[in-house]
XYZ file of C-alpha atoms in Angstrom:
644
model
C -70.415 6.906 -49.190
C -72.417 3.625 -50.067
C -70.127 2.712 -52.836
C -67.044 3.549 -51.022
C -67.752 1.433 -48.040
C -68.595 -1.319 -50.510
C -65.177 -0.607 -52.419
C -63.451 -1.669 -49.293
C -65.788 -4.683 -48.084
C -64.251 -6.174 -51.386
C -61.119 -4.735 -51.113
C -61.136 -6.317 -48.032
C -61.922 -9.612 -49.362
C -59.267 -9.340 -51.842
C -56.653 -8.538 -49.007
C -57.597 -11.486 -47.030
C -57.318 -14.074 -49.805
C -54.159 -12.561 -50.485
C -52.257 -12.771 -48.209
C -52.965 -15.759 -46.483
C -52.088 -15.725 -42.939
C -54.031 -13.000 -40.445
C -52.139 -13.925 -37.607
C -51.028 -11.026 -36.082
C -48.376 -10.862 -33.365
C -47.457 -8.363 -31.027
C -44.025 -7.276 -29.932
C -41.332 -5.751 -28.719
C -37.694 -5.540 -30.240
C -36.320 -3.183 -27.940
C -36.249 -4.106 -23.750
C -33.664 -3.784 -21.040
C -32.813 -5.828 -17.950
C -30.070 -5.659 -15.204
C -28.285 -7.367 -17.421
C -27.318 -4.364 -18.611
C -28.984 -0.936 -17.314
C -32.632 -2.277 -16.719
C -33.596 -2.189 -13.576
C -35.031 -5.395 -13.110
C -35.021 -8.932 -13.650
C -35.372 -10.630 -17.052
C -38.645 -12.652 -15.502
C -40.462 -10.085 -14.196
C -40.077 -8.229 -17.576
C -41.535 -11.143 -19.348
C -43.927 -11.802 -16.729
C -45.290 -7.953 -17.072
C -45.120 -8.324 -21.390
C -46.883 -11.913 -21.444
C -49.640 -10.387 -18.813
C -49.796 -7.289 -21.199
C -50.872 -9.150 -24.501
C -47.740 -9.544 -26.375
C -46.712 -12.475 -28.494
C -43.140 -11.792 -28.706
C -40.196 -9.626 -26.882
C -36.485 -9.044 -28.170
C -34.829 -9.067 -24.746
C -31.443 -6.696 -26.014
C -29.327 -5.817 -23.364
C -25.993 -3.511 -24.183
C -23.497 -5.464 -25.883
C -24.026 -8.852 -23.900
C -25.830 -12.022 -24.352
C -27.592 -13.850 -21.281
C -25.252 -16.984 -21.624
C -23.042 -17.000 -19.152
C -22.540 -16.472 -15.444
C -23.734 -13.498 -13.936
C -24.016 -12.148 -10.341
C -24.879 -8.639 -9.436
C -24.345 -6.864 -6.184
C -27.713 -5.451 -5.163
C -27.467 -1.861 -3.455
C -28.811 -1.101 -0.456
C -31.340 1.560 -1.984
C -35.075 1.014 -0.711
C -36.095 0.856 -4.709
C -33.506 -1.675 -5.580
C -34.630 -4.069 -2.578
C -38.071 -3.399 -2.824
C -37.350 -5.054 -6.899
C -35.465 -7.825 -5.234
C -37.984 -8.581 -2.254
C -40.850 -8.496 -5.680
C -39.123 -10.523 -7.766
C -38.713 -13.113 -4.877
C -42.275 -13.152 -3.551
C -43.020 -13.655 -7.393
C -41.018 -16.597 -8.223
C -39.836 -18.318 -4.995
C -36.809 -19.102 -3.355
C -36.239 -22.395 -5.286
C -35.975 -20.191 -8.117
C -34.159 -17.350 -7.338
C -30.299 -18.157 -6.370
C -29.486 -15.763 -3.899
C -26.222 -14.887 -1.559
C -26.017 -12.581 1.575
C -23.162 -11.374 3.032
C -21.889 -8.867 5.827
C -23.210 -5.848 6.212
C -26.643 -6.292 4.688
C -24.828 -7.105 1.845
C -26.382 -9.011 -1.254
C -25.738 -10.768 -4.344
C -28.151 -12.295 -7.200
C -27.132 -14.390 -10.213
C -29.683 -13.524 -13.041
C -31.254 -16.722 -15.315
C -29.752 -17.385 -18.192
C -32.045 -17.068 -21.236
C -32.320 -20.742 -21.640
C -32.712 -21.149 -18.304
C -35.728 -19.181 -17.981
C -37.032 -19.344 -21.262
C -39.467 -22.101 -20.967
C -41.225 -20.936 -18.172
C -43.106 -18.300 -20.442
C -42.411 -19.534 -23.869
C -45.910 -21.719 -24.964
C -45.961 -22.146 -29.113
C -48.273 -19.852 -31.065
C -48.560 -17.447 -27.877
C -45.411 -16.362 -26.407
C -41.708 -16.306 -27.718
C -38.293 -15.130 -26.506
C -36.211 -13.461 -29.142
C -32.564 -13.582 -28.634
C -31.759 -10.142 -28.718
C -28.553 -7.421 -28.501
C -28.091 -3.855 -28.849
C -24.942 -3.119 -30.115
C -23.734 -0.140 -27.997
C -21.065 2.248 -29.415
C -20.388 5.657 -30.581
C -18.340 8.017 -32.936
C -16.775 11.296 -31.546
C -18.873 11.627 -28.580
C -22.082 10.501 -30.115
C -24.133 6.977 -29.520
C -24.612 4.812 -31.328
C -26.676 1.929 -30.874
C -27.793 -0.957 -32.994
C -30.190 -3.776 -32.243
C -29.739 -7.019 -33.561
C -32.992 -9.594 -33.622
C -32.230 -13.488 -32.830
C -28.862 -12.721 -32.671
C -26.882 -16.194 -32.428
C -23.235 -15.316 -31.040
C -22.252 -12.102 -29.304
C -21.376 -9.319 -31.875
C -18.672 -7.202 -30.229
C -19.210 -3.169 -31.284
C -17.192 -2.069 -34.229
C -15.357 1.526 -34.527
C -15.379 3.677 -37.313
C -14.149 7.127 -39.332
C -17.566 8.399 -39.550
C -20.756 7.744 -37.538
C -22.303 5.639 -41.365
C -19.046 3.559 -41.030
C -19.250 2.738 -37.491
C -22.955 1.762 -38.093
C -22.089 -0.111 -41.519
C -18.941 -1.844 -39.550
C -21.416 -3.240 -36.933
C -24.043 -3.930 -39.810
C -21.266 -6.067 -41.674
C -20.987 -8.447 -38.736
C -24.891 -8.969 -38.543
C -24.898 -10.281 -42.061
C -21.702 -12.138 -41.717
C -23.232 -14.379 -38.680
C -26.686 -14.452 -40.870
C -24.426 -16.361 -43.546
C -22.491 -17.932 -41.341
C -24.839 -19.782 -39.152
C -27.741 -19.715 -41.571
C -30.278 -18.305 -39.359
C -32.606 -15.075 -40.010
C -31.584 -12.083 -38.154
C -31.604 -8.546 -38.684
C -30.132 -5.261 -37.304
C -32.113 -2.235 -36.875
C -30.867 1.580 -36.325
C -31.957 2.513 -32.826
C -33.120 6.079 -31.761
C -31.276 8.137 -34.388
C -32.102 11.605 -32.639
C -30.560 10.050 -29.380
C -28.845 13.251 -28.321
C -29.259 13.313 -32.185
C -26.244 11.599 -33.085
C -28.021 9.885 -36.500
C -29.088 12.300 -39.439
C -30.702 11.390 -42.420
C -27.776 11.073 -44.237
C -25.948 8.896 -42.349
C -28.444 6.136 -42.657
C -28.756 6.943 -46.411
C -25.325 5.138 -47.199
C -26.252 2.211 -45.158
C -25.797 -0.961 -46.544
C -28.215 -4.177 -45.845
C -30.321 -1.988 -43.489
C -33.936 -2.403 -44.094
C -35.150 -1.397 -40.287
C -35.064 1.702 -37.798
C -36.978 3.301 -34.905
C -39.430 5.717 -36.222
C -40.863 5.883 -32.856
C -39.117 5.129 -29.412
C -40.461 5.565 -25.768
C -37.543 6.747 -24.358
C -37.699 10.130 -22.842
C -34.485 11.347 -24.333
C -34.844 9.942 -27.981
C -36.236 13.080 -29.762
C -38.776 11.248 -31.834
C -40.089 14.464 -33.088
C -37.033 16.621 -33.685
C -37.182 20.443 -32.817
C -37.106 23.393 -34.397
C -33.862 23.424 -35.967
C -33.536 19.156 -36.305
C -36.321 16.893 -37.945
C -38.055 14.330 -36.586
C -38.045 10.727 -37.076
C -40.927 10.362 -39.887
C -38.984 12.870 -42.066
C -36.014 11.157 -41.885
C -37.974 8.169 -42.857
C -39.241 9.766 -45.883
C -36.099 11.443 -46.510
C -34.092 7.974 -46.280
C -36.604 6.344 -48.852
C -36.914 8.615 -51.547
C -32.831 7.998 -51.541
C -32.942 4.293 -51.424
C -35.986 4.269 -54.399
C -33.786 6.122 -56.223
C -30.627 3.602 -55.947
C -32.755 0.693 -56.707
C -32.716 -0.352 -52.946
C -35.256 -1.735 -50.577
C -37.455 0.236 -48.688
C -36.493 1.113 -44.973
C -39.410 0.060 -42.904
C -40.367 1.919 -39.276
C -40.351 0.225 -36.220
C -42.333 1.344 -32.913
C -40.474 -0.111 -29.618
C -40.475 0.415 -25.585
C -36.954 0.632 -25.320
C -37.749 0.058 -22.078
C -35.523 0.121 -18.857
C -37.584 0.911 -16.124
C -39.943 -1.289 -14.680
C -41.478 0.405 -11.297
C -41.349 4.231 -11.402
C -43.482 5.907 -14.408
C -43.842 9.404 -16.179
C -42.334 11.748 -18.571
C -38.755 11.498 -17.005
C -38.591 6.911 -17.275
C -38.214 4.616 -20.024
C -41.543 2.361 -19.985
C -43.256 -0.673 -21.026
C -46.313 -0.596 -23.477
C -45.307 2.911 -25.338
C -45.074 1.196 -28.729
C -45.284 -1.805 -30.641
C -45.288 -3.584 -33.755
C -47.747 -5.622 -34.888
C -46.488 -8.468 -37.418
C -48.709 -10.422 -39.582
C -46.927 -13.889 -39.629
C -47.241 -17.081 -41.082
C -46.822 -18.572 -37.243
C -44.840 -17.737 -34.002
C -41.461 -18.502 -34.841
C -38.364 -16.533 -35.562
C -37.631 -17.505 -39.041
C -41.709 -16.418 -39.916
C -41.524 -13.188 -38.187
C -38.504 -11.755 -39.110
C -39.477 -12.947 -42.980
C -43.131 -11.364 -42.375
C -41.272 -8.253 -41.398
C -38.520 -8.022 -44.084
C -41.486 -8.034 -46.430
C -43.241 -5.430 -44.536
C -45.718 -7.153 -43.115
C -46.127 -5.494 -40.248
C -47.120 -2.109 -39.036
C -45.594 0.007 -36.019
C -48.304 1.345 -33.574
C -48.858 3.163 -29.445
C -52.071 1.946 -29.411
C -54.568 2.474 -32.792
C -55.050 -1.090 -34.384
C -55.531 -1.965 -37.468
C -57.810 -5.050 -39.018
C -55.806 -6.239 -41.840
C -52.981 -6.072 -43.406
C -52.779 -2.565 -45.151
C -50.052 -2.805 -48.112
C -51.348 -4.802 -51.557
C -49.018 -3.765 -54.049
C -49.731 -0.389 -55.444
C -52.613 0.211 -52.933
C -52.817 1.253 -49.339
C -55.714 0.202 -47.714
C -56.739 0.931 -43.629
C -59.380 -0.259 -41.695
C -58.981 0.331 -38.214
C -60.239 -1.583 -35.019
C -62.323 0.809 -33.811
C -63.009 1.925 -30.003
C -66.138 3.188 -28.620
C -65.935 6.834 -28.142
C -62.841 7.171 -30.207
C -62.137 9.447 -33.517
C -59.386 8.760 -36.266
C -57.538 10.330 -38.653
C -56.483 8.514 -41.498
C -53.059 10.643 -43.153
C -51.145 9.461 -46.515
C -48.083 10.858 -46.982
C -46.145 10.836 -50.119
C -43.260 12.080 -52.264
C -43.952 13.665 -55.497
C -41.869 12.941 -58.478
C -39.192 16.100 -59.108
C -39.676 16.864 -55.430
C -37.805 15.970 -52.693
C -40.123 16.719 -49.325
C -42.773 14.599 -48.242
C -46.123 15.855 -47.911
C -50.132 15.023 -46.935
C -51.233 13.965 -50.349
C -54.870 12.330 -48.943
C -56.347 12.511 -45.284
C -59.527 11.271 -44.332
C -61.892 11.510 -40.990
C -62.917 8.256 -41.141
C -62.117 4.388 -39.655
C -61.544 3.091 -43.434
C -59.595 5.170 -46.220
C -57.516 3.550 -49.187
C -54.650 5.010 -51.440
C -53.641 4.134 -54.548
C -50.060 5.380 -56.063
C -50.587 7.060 -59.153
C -47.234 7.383 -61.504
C -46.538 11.387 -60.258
C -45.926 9.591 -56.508
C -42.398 8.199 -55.500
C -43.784 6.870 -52.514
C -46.752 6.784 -49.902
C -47.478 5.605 -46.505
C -50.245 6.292 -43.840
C -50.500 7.511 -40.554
C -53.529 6.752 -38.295
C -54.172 9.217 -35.646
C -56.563 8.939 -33.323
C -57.682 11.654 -30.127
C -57.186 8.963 -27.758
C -54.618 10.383 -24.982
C -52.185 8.020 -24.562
C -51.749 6.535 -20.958
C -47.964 7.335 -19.930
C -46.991 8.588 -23.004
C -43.950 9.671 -24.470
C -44.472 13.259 -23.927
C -47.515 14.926 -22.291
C -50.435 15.122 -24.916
C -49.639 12.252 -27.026
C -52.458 10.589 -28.711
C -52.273 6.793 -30.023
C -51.180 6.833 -33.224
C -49.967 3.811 -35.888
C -47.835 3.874 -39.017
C -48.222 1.378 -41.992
C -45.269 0.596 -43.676
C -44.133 2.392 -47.375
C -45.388 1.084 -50.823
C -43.528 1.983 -54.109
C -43.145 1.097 -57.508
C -39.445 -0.416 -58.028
C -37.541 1.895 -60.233
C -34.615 0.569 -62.066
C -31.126 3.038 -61.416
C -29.693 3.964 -63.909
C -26.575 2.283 -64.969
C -22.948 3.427 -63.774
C -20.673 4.643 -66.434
C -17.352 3.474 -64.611
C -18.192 -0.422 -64.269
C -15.591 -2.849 -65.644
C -17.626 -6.605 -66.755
C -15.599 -9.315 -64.857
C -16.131 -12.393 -66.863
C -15.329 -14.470 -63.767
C -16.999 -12.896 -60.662
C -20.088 -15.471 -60.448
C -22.470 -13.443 -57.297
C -23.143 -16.533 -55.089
C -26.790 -15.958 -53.468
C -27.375 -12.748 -55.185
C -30.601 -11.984 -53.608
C -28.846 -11.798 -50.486
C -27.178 -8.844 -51.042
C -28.555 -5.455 -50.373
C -29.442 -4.337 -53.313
C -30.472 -7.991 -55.412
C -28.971 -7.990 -59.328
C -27.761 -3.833 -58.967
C -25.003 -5.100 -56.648
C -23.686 -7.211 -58.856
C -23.814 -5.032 -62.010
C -22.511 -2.150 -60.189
C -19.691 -4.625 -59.693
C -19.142 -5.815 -63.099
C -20.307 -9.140 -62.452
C -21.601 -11.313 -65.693
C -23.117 -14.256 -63.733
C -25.628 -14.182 -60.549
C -27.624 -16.695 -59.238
C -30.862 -17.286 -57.336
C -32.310 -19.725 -55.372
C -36.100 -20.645 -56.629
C -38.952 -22.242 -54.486
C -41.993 -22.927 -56.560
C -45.479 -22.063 -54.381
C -48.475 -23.079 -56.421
C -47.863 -22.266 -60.001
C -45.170 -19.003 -58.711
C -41.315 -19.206 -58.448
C -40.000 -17.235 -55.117
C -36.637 -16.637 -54.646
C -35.107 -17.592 -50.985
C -32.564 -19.354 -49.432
C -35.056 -21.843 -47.455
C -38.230 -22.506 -48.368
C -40.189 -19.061 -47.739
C -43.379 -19.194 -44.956
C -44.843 -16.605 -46.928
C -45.576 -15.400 -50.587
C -44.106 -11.951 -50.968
C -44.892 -10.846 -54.639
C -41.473 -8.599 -54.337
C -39.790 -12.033 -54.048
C -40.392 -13.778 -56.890
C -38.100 -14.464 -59.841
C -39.974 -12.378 -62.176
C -39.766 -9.252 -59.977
C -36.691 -9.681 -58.311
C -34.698 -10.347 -61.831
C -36.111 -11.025 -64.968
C -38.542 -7.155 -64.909
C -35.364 -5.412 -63.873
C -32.985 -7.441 -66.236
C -35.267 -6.493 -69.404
C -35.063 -3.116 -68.190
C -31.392 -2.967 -68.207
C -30.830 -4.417 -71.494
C -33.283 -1.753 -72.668
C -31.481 1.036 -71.276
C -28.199 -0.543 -72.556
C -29.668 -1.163 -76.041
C -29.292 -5.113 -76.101
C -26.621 -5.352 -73.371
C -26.734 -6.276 -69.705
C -23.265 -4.258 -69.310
C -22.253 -1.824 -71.352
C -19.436 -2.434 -74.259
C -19.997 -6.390 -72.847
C -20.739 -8.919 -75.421
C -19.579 -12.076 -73.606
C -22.363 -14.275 -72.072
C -24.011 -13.075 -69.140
C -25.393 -15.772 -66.889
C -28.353 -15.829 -64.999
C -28.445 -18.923 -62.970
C -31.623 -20.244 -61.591
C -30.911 -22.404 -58.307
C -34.168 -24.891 -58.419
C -34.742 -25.475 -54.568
C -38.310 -27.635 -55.520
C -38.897 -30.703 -57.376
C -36.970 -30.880 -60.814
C -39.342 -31.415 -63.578
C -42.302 -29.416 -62.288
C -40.201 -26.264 -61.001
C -38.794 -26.494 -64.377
C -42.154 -26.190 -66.176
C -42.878 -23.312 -64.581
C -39.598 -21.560 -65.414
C -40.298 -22.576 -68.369
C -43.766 -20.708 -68.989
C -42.192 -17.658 -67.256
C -39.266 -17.342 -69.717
C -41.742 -17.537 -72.423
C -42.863 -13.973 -71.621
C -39.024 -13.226 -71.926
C -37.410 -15.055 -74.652
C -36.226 -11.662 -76.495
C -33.879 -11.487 -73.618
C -32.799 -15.031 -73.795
C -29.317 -16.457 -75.882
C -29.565 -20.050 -76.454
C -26.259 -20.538 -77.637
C -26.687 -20.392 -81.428
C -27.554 -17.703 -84.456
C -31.185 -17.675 -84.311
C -31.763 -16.287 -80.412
C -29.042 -13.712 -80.130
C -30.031 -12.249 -76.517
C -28.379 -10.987 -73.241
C -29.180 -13.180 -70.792
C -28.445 -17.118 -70.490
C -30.622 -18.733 -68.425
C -28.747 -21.813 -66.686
C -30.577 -24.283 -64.393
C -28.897 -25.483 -61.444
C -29.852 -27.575 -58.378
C -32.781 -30.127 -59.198
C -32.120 -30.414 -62.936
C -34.277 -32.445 -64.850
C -31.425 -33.380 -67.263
C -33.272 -35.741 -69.395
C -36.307 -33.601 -70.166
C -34.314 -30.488 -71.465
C -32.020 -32.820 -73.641
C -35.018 -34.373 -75.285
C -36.638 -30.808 -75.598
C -36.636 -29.160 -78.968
C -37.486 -25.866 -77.855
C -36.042 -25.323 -74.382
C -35.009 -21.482 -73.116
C -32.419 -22.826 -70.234
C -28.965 -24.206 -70.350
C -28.106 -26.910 -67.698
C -25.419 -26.210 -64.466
C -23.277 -29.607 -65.153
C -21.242 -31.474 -62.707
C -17.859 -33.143 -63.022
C -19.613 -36.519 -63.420
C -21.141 -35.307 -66.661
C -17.729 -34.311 -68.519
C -17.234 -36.588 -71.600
C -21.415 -37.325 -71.840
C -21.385 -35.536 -75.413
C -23.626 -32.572 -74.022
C -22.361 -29.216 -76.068
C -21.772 -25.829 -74.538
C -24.680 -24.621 -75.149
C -26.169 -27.351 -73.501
C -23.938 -26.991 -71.043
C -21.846 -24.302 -70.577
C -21.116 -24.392 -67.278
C -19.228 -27.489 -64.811
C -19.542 -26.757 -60.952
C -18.774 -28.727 -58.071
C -18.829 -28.628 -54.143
C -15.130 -26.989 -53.030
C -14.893 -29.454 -50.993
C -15.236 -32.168 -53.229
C -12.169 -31.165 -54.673
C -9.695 -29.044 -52.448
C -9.141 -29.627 -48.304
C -7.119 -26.363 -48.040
C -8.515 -23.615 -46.849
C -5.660 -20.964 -47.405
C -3.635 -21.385 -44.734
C 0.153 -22.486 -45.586
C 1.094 -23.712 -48.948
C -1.775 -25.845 -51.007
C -0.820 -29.779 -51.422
C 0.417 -29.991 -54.776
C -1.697 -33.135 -55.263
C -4.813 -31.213 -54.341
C -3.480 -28.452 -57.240
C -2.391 -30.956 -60.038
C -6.411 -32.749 -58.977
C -7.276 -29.364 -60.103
C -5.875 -28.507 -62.561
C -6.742 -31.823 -64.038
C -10.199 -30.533 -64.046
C -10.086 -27.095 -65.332
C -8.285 -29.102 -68.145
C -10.729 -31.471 -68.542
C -13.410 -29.165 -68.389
C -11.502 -26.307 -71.047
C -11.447 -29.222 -73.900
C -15.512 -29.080 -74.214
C -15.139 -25.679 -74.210
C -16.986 -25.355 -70.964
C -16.158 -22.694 -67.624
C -15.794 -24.522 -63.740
C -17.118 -22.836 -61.330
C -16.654 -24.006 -57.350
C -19.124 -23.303 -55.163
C -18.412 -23.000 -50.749
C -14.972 -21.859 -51.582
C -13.067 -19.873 -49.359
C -13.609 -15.894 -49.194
C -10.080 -15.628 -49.317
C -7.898 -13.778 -52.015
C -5.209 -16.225 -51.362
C -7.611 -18.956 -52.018
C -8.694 -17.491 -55.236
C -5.483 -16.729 -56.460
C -5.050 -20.338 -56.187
C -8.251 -20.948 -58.095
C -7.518 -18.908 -60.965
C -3.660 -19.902 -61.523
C -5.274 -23.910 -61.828
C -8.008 -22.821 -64.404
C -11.165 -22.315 -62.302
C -12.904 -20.003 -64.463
C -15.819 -18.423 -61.878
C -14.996 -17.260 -58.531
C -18.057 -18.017 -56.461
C -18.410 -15.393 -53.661
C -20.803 -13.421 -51.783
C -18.237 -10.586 -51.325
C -18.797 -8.545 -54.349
C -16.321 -6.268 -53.384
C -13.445 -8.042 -52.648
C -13.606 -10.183 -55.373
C -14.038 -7.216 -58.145
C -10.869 -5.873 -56.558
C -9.082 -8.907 -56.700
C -10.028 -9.267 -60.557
C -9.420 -6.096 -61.160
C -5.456 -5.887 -59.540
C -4.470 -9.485 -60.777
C -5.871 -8.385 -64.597
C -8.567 -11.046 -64.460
């Protein structure tokens, strides 16, 4: 027992030094006001959360903002003025705008969020969240989908199936996330809600990393019955499928889903049921929604835990104890050639690690303690907490059907849901990827990350996988291709020194690498865009990357292998957008270009173009030889019907 506990004091130690930040935050994601069908106002909510301990709330009422002008008519009911006559003691009549009318009549306009906002916001202990639930349904059944910082109202979506009403409404989240450039993310709500989600249906989700695995509303089903499973099976169910398609894990959320604020029990939907708590660089937005989409975070009614429990392959919980108070440490896992989760370790105990061992898919843990909870969910609830799911990434196999487009170019790559697969499922040959370099570490992201998430860096994310491609494929990135397949590094950080450390990372690679000539025949062409040092790889003798030119270096004498690649800002070059007929002079500029660019036996590429087929129909008759998109889809299908 002496060398276990030991084990974990450096274990510990390990953790902590790891992952830098301990700040934990807690919050909700999943609250109701009269805005919608709450039943009271936004401020007392916050008031009650803030008093409570939390760091953060998502307030996300049904399918509306708080940004514009509300009044509601408030019914004579005893309950409903009782809330009004509270929320007026609490905050004064200079604050609370107020109208009453004949007949005992009476009308309230409700704050704004920005209007009330700063009155409990303070920085590092309480924030706001911008917040939505996107409210719909598909023959009869609900469907409901919250959407975190949410920037602009997203209007619900319908749909031939329940997944395509939920991957309709998911489309739009990540459309405004590109759009406006801010970090938001949508999240399955209360799948056995009169149990209109299965399993399945979330399988074939697309860009969906988050969903309830435990809500406190009385009518949510969290734990199935005896003909329909529960929430954690689905869970299990859902990432055995997406481990298997090369996709990220789905993570488990615990929220209120709260919408009543003054009668308790069994039969209302409460404050305090359940929680995450997110271990965050700092108390902003952008850090806790990145903490969370790297799993940083564990979902909880109560147990707490001490650190953060995921470190790669290992699982490790220590638990805040309470006086009095027993626990239950569970790890749950899927075996490889099964398909069923089940207990693999459990341990009586307030510390207990797991390691996966290479017969395990999958494992997570489940704390359970024999603490009732107060007000639970349903009579004899204890508080229980759920870590999030480690793996070890498996590379899909290759599909048999794909067709290599040698000019789809997938802009942002990591962006899409399933980073590199996407695009090779698509038949692109060239993807790119932003780089930050963090000490001596390259991590992919669009903005500088607030965190270092070892499952984000460019090693992990696409030089592992890529090697294990071309292995499967025996030399080849795509089957039957032998045309250059670019791998485009985005350098984010300062030029020379982020290209150092590419260049000690490729080292461990160069079989992969083709450098443009006989003796280094591989797969994979490494070209450096963004900060380039130009100068240092022209004056290098043994360099591994080719350099991302511009149209200012056409005629410089730098060779296509050097160089195999001119890109420049759309803009720089076109002011059409699609609409009506292009300017010929903006064409023949073009053209002029392509033409330019074609005699050094070089490609153009235009990044920020229009997602528009018209637009790259346009593209492709002046000579542009990569279409730069996000939409992987619509541009294979363009390729593919104009014979391109």
């Amino acid at each position: 027992m002496k060398r276990n506990v030991c084990f974990i004091v450096l274990l510990t130690c390990f953790l902590t030094s790891e992952t830098q930040a301990q700040n934990w935050y807690k919050g909700n994601l999943h609250t109701h006001s009269l805005w919608s069908d709450g039943d009271d106002y936004p401020e007392m909510i916050m008031d009650w959360y803030k008093a409570n301990g939390y760091q953060f709330v998502g307030l996300s009422d049904h399918n509306v903002l708080q940004d514009v002008d509300r009044w509601i008519n408030v019914p004579h009911q005893k309950d409903r003025r009782r809330t009004f006559d509270r929320y007026l003691r609490t905050f004064g009549p200079d604050w609370v705008t107020y109208q009453k009318g004949p007949n005992d009549s009476l009308k309230v306009r409700l704050k704004k969020l920005d209007e009330y906002r700063t009155y409990f916001e303070e920085p590092g202990k309480f924030l706001i969240i911008k917040s939505e639930e996107v409210s719909t349904g598909y023959s009869g059944k609900p469907i409901h989908i919250n959407v975190t910082n949410v920037q602009k109202l997203i209007r619900p979506q319908p749909g031939n199936s329940v997944a395509e009403v939920m991957q309709n409404n998911i489309d739009l989240v990540v459309a405004q996330r590109r759009q406006t450039g801010q970090p938001m993310f949508p999240h399955i709500n209360h799948p056995n809600f009169y149990y209109a989600v299965k399993a399945e249906d979330m399988m074939q989700l697309r860009y969906e990393r988050f969903f309830e695995v435990f809500n406190g509303h009385p009518l949510v089903n969290n734990y199935g019955d005896s003909t329909r499973e529960g929430t954690e099976s689905m869970w299990d169910k859902i990432n055995l499928h997406f481990l298997q398609q090369g996709r990220p894990l789905m993570y488990g959320l615990g929220t209120d889903d709260s919408h009543h604020y003054y009668f308790f029990g069994p039969t209302f939907s409460n404050s305090g049921r359940a929680w995450v708590m997110v271990n965050a660089v700092e108390l902003t937005p952008v850090a806790l929604i990145e903490a969370m989409e790297a799993g940083r975070f564990y979902a909880t009614t109560g147990v707490m835990l001490k650190q953060l429990p995921q470190l790669g392959k290992t699982l490790t919980v220590r638990i805040k104890t309470e006086p009095g108070v027993k626990y239950t440490i569970q790890f749950f896992g899927v075996r490889k050639g099964r398909q069923q989760a089940e207990l693999i370790r459990e341990v009586a105990d307030t510390a207990a690690s797991y390691t996966l061992t290479d017969d395990v898919w999958f494992a997570r843990a489940k704390i359970v303690s024999n603490k009732v909870k107060y007000n639970p969910f349903m009579p004899g609830d204890v508080e229980t907490a759920w870590t999030q799911p480690i793996a070890s990434p498996l590379v899909p196999q290759p599909r048999a059907d794909v067709v290599a487009l040698r000019n789809a170019h997938a802009h942002n790559d990591y962006e899409q849901s399933r980073p590199l697969w996407d695009a090779l499922d698509h038949g692109f040959t060239s993807v790119e990827a932003d780089v930050h370099l963090m000490g001596d570490t390259l991590y992919v992201a669009h903005n500088r990350p607030t965190l270092r998430n070892s499952a984000a860096t460019l090693e992990n994310l696409y030089l592992k996988p890529l090697a294990e491609r071309i292995r499967q494929q025996k030399g080849q990135v795509l089957a039957g291709y032998t045309g250059p397949f670019y791998l485009m590094i985005d350098a984010k950080t300062q030029a020379d020194s982020t290209y150092q450390a590419i260049d000690k990372l490729l080292q461990r690679y160069r079989s992969l690498l083709n450098l443009g000539n006989q003796k280094q025949p591989g797969a994979v062409t490494v070209v450096l865009s963004g900060n380039r040092p130009v100068q240092t790889l022209v004056k290098s003798k043994g360099r591994l990357v080719a350099l991302d030119g511009r149209p200012d270096d056409i005629g410089k004498g730098y060779t296509p292998a050097m160089m195999p690649i001119i890109s420049d800002n759309y803009t720089n070059q076109l002011g059409w957008r699609g609409q009506g007929d292009i300017p010929d002079d903006q064409f023949q500029k073009l053209r002029q270009l392509a033409e330019r660019v074609h005699r050094e036996n070089k490609k153009l590429r235009l990044w920020n173009s229009p997602e528009d087929p018209v637009v790259w129909a346009k593209l492709r008759e002046a000579g542009v030889d990569y279409l730069n998109t996000d939409q992987l889809e619509l541009v294979r299908d363009f390729l593919l019907k104009s014979g391109n």
